[in-house]
mmCIF file of C-alpha atoms in Angstrom:
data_model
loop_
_atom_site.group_PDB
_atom_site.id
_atom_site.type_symbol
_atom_site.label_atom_id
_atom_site.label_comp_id
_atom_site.label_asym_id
_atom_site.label_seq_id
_atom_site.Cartn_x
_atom_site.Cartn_y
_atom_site.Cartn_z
ATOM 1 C CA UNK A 1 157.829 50.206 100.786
ATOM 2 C CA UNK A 2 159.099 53.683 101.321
ATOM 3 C CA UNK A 3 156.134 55.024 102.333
ATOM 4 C CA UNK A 4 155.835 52.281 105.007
ATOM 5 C CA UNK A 5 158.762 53.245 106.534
ATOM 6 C CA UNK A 6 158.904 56.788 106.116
ATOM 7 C CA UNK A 7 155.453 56.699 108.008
ATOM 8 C CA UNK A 8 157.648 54.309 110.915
ATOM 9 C CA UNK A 9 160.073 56.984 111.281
ATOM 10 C CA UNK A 10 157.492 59.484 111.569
ATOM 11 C CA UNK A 11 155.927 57.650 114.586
ATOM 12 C CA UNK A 12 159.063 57.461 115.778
ATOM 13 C CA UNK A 13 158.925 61.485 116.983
ATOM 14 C CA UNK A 14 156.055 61.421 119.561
ATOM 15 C CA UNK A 15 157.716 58.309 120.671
ATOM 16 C CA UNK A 16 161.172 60.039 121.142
ATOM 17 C CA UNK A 17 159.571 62.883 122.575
ATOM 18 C CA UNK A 18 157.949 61.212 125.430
ATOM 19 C CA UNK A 19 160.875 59.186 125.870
ATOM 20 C CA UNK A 20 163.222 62.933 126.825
ATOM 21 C CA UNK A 21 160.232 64.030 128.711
ATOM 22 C CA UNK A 22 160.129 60.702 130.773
ATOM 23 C CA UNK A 23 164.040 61.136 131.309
ATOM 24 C CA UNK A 24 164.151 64.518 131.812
ATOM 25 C CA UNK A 25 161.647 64.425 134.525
ATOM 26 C CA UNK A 26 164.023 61.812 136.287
ATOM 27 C CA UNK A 27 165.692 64.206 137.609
ATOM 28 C CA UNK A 28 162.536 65.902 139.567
ATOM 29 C CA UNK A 29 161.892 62.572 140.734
ATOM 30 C CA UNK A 30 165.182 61.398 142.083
ATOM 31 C CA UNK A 31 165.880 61.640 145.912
ATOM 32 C CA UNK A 32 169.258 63.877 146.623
ATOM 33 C CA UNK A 33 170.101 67.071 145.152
ATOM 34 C CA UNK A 34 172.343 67.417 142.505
ATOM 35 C CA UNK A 35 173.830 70.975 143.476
ATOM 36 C CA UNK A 36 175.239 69.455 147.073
ATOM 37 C CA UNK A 37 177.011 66.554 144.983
ATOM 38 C CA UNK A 38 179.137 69.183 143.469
ATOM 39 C CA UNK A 39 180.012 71.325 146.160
ATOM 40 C CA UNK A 40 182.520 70.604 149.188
ATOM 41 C CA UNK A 41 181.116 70.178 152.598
ATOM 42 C CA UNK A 42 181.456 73.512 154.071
ATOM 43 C CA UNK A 43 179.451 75.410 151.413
ATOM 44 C CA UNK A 44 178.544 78.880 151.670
ATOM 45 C CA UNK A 45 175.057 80.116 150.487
ATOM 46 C CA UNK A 46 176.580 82.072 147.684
ATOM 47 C CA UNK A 47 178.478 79.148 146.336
ATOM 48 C CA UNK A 48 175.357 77.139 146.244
ATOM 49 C CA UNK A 49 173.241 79.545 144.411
ATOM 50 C CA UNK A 50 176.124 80.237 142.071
ATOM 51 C CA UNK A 51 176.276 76.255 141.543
ATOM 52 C CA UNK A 52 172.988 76.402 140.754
ATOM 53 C CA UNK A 53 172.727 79.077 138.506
ATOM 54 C CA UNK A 54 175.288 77.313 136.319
ATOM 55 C CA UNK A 55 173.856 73.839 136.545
ATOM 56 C CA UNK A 56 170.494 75.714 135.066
ATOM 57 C CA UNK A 57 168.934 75.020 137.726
ATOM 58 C CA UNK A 58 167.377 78.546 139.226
ATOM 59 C CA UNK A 59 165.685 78.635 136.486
ATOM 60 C CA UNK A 60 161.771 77.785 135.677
ATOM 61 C CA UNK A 61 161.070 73.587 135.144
ATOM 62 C CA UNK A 62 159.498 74.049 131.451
ATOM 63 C CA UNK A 63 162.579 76.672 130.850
ATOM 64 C CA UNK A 64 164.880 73.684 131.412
ATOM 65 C CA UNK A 65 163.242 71.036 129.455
ATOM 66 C CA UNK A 66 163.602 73.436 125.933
ATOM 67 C CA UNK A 67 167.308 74.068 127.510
ATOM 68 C CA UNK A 68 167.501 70.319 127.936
ATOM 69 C CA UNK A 69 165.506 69.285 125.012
ATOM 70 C CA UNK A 70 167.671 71.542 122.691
ATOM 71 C CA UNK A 71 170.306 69.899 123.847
ATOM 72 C CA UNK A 72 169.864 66.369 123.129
ATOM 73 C CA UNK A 73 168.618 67.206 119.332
ATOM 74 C CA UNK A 74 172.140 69.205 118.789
ATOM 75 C CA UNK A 75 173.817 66.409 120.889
ATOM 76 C CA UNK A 76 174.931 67.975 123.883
ATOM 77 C CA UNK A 77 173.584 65.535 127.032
ATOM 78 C CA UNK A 78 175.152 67.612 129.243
ATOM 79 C CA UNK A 79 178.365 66.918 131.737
ATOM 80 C CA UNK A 80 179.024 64.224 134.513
ATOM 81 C CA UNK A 81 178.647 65.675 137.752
ATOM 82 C CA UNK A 82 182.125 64.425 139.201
ATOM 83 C CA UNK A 83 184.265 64.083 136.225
ATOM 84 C CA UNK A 84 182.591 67.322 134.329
ATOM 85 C CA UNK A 85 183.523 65.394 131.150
ATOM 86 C CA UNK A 86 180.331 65.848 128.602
ATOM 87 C CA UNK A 87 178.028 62.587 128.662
ATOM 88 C CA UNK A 88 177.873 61.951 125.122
ATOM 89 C CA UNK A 89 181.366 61.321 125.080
ATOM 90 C CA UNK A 90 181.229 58.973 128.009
ATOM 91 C CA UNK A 91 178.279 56.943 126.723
ATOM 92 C CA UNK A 92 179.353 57.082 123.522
ATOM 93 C CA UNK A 93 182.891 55.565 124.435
ATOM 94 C CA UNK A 94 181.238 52.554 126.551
ATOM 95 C CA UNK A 95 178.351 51.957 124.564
ATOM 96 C CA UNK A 96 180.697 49.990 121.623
ATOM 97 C CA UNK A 97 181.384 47.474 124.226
ATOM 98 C CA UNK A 98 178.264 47.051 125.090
ATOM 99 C CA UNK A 99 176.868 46.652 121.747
ATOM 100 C CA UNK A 100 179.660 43.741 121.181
ATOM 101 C CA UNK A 101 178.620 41.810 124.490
ATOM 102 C CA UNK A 102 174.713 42.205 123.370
ATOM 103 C CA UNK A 103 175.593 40.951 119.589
ATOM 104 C CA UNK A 104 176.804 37.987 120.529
ATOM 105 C CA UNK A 105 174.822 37.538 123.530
ATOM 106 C CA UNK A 106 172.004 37.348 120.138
ATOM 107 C CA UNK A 107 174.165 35.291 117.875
ATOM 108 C CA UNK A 108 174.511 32.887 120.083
ATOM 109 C CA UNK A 109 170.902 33.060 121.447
ATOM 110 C CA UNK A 110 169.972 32.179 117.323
ATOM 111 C CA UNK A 111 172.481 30.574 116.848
ATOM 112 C CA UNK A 112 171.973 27.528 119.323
ATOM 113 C CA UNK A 113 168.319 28.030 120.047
ATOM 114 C CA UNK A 114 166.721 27.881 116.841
ATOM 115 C CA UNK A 115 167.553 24.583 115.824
ATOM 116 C CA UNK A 116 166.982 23.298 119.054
ATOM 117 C CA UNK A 117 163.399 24.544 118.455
ATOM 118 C CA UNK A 118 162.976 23.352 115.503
ATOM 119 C CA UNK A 119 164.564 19.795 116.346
ATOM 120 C CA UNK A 120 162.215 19.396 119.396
ATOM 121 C CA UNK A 121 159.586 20.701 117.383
ATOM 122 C CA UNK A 122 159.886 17.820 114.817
ATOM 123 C CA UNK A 123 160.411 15.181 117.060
ATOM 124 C CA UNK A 124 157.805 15.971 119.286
ATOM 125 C CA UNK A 125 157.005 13.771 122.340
ATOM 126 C CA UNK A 126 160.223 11.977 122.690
ATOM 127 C CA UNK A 127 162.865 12.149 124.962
ATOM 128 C CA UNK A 128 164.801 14.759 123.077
ATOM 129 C CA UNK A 129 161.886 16.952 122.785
ATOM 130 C CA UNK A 130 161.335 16.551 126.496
ATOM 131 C CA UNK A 131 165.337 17.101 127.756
ATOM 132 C CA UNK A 132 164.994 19.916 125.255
ATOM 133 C CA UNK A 133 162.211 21.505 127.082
ATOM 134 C CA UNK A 134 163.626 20.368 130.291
ATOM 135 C CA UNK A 135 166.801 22.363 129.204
ATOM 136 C CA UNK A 136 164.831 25.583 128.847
ATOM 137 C CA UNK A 137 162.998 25.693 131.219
ATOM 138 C CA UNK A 138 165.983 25.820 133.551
ATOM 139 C CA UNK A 139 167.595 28.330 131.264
ATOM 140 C CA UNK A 140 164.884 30.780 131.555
ATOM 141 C CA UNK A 141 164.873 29.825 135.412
ATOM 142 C CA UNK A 142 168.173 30.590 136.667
ATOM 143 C CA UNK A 143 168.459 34.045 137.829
ATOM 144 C CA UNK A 144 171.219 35.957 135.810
ATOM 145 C CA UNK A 145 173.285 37.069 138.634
ATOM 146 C CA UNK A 146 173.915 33.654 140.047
ATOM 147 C CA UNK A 147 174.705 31.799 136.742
ATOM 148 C CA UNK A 148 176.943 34.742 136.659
ATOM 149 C CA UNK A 149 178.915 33.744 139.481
ATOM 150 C CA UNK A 150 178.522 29.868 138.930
ATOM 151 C CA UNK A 151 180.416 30.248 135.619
ATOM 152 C CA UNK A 152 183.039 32.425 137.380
ATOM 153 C CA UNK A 153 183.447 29.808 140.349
ATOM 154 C CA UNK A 154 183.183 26.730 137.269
ATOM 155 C CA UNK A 155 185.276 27.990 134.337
ATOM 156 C CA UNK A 156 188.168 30.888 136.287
ATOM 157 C CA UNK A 157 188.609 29.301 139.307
ATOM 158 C CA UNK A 158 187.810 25.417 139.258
ATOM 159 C CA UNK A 159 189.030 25.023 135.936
ATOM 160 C CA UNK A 160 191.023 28.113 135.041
ATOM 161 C CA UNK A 161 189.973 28.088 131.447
ATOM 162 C CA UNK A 162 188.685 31.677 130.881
ATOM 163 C CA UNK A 163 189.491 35.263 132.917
ATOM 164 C CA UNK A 164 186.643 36.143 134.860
ATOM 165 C CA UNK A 165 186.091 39.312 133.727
ATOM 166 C CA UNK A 166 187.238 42.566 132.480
ATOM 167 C CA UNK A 167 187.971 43.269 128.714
ATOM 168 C CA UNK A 168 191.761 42.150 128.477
ATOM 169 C CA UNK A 169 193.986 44.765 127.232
ATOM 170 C CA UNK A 170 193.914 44.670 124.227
ATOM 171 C CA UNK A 171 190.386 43.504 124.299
ATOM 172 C CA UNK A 172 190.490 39.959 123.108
ATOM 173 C CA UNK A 173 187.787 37.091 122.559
ATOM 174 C CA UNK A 174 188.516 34.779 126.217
ATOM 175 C CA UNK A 175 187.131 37.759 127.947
ATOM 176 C CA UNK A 176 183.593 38.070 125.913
ATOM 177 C CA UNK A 177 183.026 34.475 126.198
ATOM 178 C CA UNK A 178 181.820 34.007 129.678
ATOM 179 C CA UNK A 179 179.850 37.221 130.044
ATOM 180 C CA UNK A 180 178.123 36.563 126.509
ATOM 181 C CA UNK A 181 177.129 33.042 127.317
ATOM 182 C CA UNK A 182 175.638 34.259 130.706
ATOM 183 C CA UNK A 183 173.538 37.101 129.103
ATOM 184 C CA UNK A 184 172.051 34.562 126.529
ATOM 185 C CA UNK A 185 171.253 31.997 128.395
ATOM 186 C CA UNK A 186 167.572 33.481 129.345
ATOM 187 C CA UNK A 187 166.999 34.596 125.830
ATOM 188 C CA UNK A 188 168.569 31.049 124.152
ATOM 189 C CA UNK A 189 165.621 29.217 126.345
ATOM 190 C CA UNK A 190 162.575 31.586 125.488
ATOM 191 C CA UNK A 191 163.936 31.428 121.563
ATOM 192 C CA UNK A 192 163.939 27.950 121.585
ATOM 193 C CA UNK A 193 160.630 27.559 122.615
ATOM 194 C CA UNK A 194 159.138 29.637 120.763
ATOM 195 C CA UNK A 195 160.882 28.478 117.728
ATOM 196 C CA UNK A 196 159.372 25.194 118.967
ATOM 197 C CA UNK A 197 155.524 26.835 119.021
ATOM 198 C CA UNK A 198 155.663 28.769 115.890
ATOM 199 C CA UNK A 199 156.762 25.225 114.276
ATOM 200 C CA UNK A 200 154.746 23.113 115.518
ATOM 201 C CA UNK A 201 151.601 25.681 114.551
ATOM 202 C CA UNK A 202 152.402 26.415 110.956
ATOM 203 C CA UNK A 203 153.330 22.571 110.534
ATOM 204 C CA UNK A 204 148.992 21.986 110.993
ATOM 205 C CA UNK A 205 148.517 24.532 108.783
ATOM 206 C CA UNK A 206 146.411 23.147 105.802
ATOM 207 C CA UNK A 207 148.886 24.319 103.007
ATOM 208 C CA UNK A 208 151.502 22.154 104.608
ATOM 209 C CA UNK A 209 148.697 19.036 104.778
ATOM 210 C CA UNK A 210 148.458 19.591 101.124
ATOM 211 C CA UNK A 211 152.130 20.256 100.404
ATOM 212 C CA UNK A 212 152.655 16.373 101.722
ATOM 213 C CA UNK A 213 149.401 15.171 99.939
ATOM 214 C CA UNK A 214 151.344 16.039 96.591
ATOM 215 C CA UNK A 215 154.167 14.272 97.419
ATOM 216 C CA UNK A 216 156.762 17.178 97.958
ATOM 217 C CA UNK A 217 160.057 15.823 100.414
ATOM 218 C CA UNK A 218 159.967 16.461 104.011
ATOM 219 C CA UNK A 219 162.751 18.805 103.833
ATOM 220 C CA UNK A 220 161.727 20.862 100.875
ATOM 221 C CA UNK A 221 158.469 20.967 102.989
ATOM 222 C CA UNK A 222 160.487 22.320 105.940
ATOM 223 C CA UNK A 223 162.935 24.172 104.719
ATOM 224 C CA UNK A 224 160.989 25.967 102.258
ATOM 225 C CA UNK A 225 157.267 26.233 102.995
ATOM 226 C CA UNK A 226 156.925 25.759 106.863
ATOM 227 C CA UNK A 227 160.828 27.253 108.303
ATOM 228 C CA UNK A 228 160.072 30.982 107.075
ATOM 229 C CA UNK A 229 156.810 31.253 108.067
ATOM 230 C CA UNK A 230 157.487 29.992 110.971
ATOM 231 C CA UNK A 231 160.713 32.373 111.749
ATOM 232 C CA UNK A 232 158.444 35.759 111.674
ATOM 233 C CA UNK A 233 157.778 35.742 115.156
ATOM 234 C CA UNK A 234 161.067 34.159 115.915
ATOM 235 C CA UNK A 235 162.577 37.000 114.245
ATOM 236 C CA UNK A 236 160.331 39.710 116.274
ATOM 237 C CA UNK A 237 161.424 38.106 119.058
ATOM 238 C CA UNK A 238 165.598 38.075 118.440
ATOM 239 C CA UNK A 239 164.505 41.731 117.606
ATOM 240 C CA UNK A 240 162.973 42.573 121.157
ATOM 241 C CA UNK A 241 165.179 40.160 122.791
ATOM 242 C CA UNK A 242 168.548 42.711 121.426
ATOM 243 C CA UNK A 243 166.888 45.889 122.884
ATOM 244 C CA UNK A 244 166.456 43.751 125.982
ATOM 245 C CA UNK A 245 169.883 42.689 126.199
ATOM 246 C CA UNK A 246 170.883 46.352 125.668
ATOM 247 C CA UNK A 247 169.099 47.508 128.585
ATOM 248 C CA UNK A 248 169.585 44.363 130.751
ATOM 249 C CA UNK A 249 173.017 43.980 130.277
ATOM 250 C CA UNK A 250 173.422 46.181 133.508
ATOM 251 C CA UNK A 251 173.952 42.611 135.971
ATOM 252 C CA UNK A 252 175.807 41.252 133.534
ATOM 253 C CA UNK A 253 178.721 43.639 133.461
ATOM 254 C CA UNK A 254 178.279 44.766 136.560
ATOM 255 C CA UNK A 255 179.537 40.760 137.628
ATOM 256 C CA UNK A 256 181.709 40.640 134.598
ATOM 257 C CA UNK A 257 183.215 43.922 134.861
ATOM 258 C CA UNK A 258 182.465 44.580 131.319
ATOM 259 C CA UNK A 259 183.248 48.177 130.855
ATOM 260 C CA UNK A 260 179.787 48.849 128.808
ATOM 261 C CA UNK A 261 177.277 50.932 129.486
ATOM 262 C CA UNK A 262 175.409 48.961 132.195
ATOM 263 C CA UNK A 263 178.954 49.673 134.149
ATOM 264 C CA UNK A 264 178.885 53.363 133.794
ATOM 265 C CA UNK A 265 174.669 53.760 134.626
ATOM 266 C CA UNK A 266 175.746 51.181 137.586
ATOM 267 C CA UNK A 267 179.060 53.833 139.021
ATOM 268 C CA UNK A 268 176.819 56.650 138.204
ATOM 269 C CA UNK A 269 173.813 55.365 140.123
ATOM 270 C CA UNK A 270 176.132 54.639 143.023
ATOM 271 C CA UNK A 271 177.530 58.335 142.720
ATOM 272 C CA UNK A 272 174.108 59.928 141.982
ATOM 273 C CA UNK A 273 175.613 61.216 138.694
ATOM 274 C CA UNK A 274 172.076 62.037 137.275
ATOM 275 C CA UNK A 275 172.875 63.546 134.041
ATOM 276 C CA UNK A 276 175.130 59.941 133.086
ATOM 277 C CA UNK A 277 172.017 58.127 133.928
ATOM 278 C CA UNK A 278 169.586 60.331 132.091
ATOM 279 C CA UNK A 279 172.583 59.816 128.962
ATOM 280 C CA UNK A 280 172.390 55.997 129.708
ATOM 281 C CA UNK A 281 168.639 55.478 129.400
ATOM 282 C CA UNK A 282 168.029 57.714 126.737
ATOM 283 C CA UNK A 283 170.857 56.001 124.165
ATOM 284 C CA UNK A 284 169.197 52.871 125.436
ATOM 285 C CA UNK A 285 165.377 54.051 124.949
ATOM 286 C CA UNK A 286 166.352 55.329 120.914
ATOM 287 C CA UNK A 287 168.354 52.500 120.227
ATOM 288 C CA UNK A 288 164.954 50.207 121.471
ATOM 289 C CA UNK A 289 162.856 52.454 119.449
ATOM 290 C CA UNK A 290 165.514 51.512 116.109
ATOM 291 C CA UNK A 291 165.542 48.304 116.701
ATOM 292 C CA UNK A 292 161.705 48.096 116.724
ATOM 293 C CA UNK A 293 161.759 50.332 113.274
ATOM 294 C CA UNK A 294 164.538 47.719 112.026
ATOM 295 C CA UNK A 295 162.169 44.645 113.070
ATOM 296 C CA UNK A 296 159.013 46.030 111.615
ATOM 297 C CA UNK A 297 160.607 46.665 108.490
ATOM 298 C CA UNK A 298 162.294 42.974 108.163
ATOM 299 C CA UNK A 299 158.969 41.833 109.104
ATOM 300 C CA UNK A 300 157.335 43.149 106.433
ATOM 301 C CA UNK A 301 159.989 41.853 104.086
ATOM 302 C CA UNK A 302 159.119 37.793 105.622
ATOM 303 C CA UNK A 303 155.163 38.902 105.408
ATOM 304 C CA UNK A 304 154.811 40.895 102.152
ATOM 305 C CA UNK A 305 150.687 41.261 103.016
ATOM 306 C CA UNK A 306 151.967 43.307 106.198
ATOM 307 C CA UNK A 307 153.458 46.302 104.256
ATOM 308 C CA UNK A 308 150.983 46.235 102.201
ATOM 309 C CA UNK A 309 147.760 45.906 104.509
ATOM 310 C CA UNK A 310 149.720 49.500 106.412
ATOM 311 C CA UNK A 311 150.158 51.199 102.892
ATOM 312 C CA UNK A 312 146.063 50.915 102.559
ATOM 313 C CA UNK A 313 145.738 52.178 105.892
#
């Protein structure tokens, strides 16, 4: 098992490599220059080249990837354009909130979703499997920014039973509610049908046929035989779906004012603040590639054959 993942964290450093290359280039991509953003209107030449020279920006392209690449691996993403506060400090102060909306965006994603699946799954055909279906279908339909703003309209100012938005001071439960129900919504329909697949599949699945042809209880059959083999893909999924809710959680606080990351890459969009943005997608790109090395490893804890089919390899 240790080999496995010490040979997952090894893949892990092309991976992380392309992934500063990708961001550092987004700044040779970008429209706008980032030496006029600092500098007052009526700039002289001289105080643009000096700019310039102590952005690190005079000097050769492959010069200021090492410069930038040596950064990131001591920790130093550089500093915000208009606040000239280092990034690591502002992502790193956002991204907690962030991290709390996307955890219990999941929780309650699993929490709600799988049984669904697996209730529509075992009473398949009937009208519960059907409004069950029916249910997320919609869910995965609605676009995130207008559920958004229906639960704002519905729950702060029809029925003025939760704020609609912000953090509170101090940050308290009422204000998580709304935003985390939005974010899940998409996820809690595509987990509960695949929870509702993966079921329905392994339930044909011979060893079950012969499980009930020796008389063992539908619920020991369930529970035991058919529920965790079924939950390996659900669990890949809840996996993916976190590292999506990390990076997609930019609409959500944007409507909810949730001071999280997707707030800050939002402002610093707006302002052009490149190196913010380059600090914002890179925290999100490693924490996607952890999450992927935390799901491959569970994986191979619900599927023994898989860590050891990769230690032959």
């Amino acid at each position: 098992m240790t080999r496995y993942i010490l040979g997952r964290v090894l893949q892990m450093i092309p991976v992380l490599f392309g992934v500063i290359l990708a961001v550092f280039s987004l700044t040779h991509i970008l429209p706008g220059d980032p030496v006029l953003l600092m500098l007052d209107v009526q700039y002289t030449r001289e105080e643009y080249d000096e700019m310039k020279s102590y952005l690190g920006l005079d000097k050769p392209i492959p010069v200021q990837f090492v410069q930038y690449l040596k950064g990131v691996l001591s920790g130093d993403l550089g500093r915000s354009i208009h606040s000239e506060e280092p990034v690591a400090r502002m992502v790193l102060r956002r991204f907690p909130a962030t991290f709390i909306l996307s955890i219990s965006a999941l929780l309650i994603s699993a929490v709600i979703a799988i049984p669904i699946g697996l209730f529509s799954a075992l009473r398949r055909n009937t009208k519960v499997d059907y409004a069950s279906m029916v249910g997320a279908q919609l869910g995965i339909s609605m676009p995130i920014f207008w559920l958004g703003l229906m639960m704002i309209l519905l729950f702060s100012l029809k029925l003025d039973l939760l704020p609609p938005g912000g953090r509170g001071e101090p940050p308290d439960l009422a204000h998580l509610i709304l935003p985390a129900l939005c974010l899940s919504t998409p996820f809690m329909a595509m987990t509960a049908r695949l929870t509702r697949s993966c079921m329905l599949e392994v339930l044909r699945e011979n060893y079950i046929v012969s499980a009930r042809s020796r008389g063992f209880g539908e619920s020991r059959i369930i529970l035991k035989h058919a529920l965790r083999n079924a939950m390996i893909p659900v669990v890949t999924n809840l996996g993916l779906q976190l590292s999506r809710m990390l990076g997609g959680a930019l609409v959500t606080e944007v409507i909810f004012r949730w001071p999280g990351i997707g707030g800050l890459a939002y402002d610093s969009i707006m302002e052009r603040d490149y190196p913010v943005v380059m600090g914002v997608v890179l925290l999100g790109a490693m924490v996607f590639i952890l999450i992927n090395l935390l799901v491959d490893i569970s994986y191979s804890f619900l599927d023994p054959r898989i860590r050891y089919e990769k230690v032959r390899s």
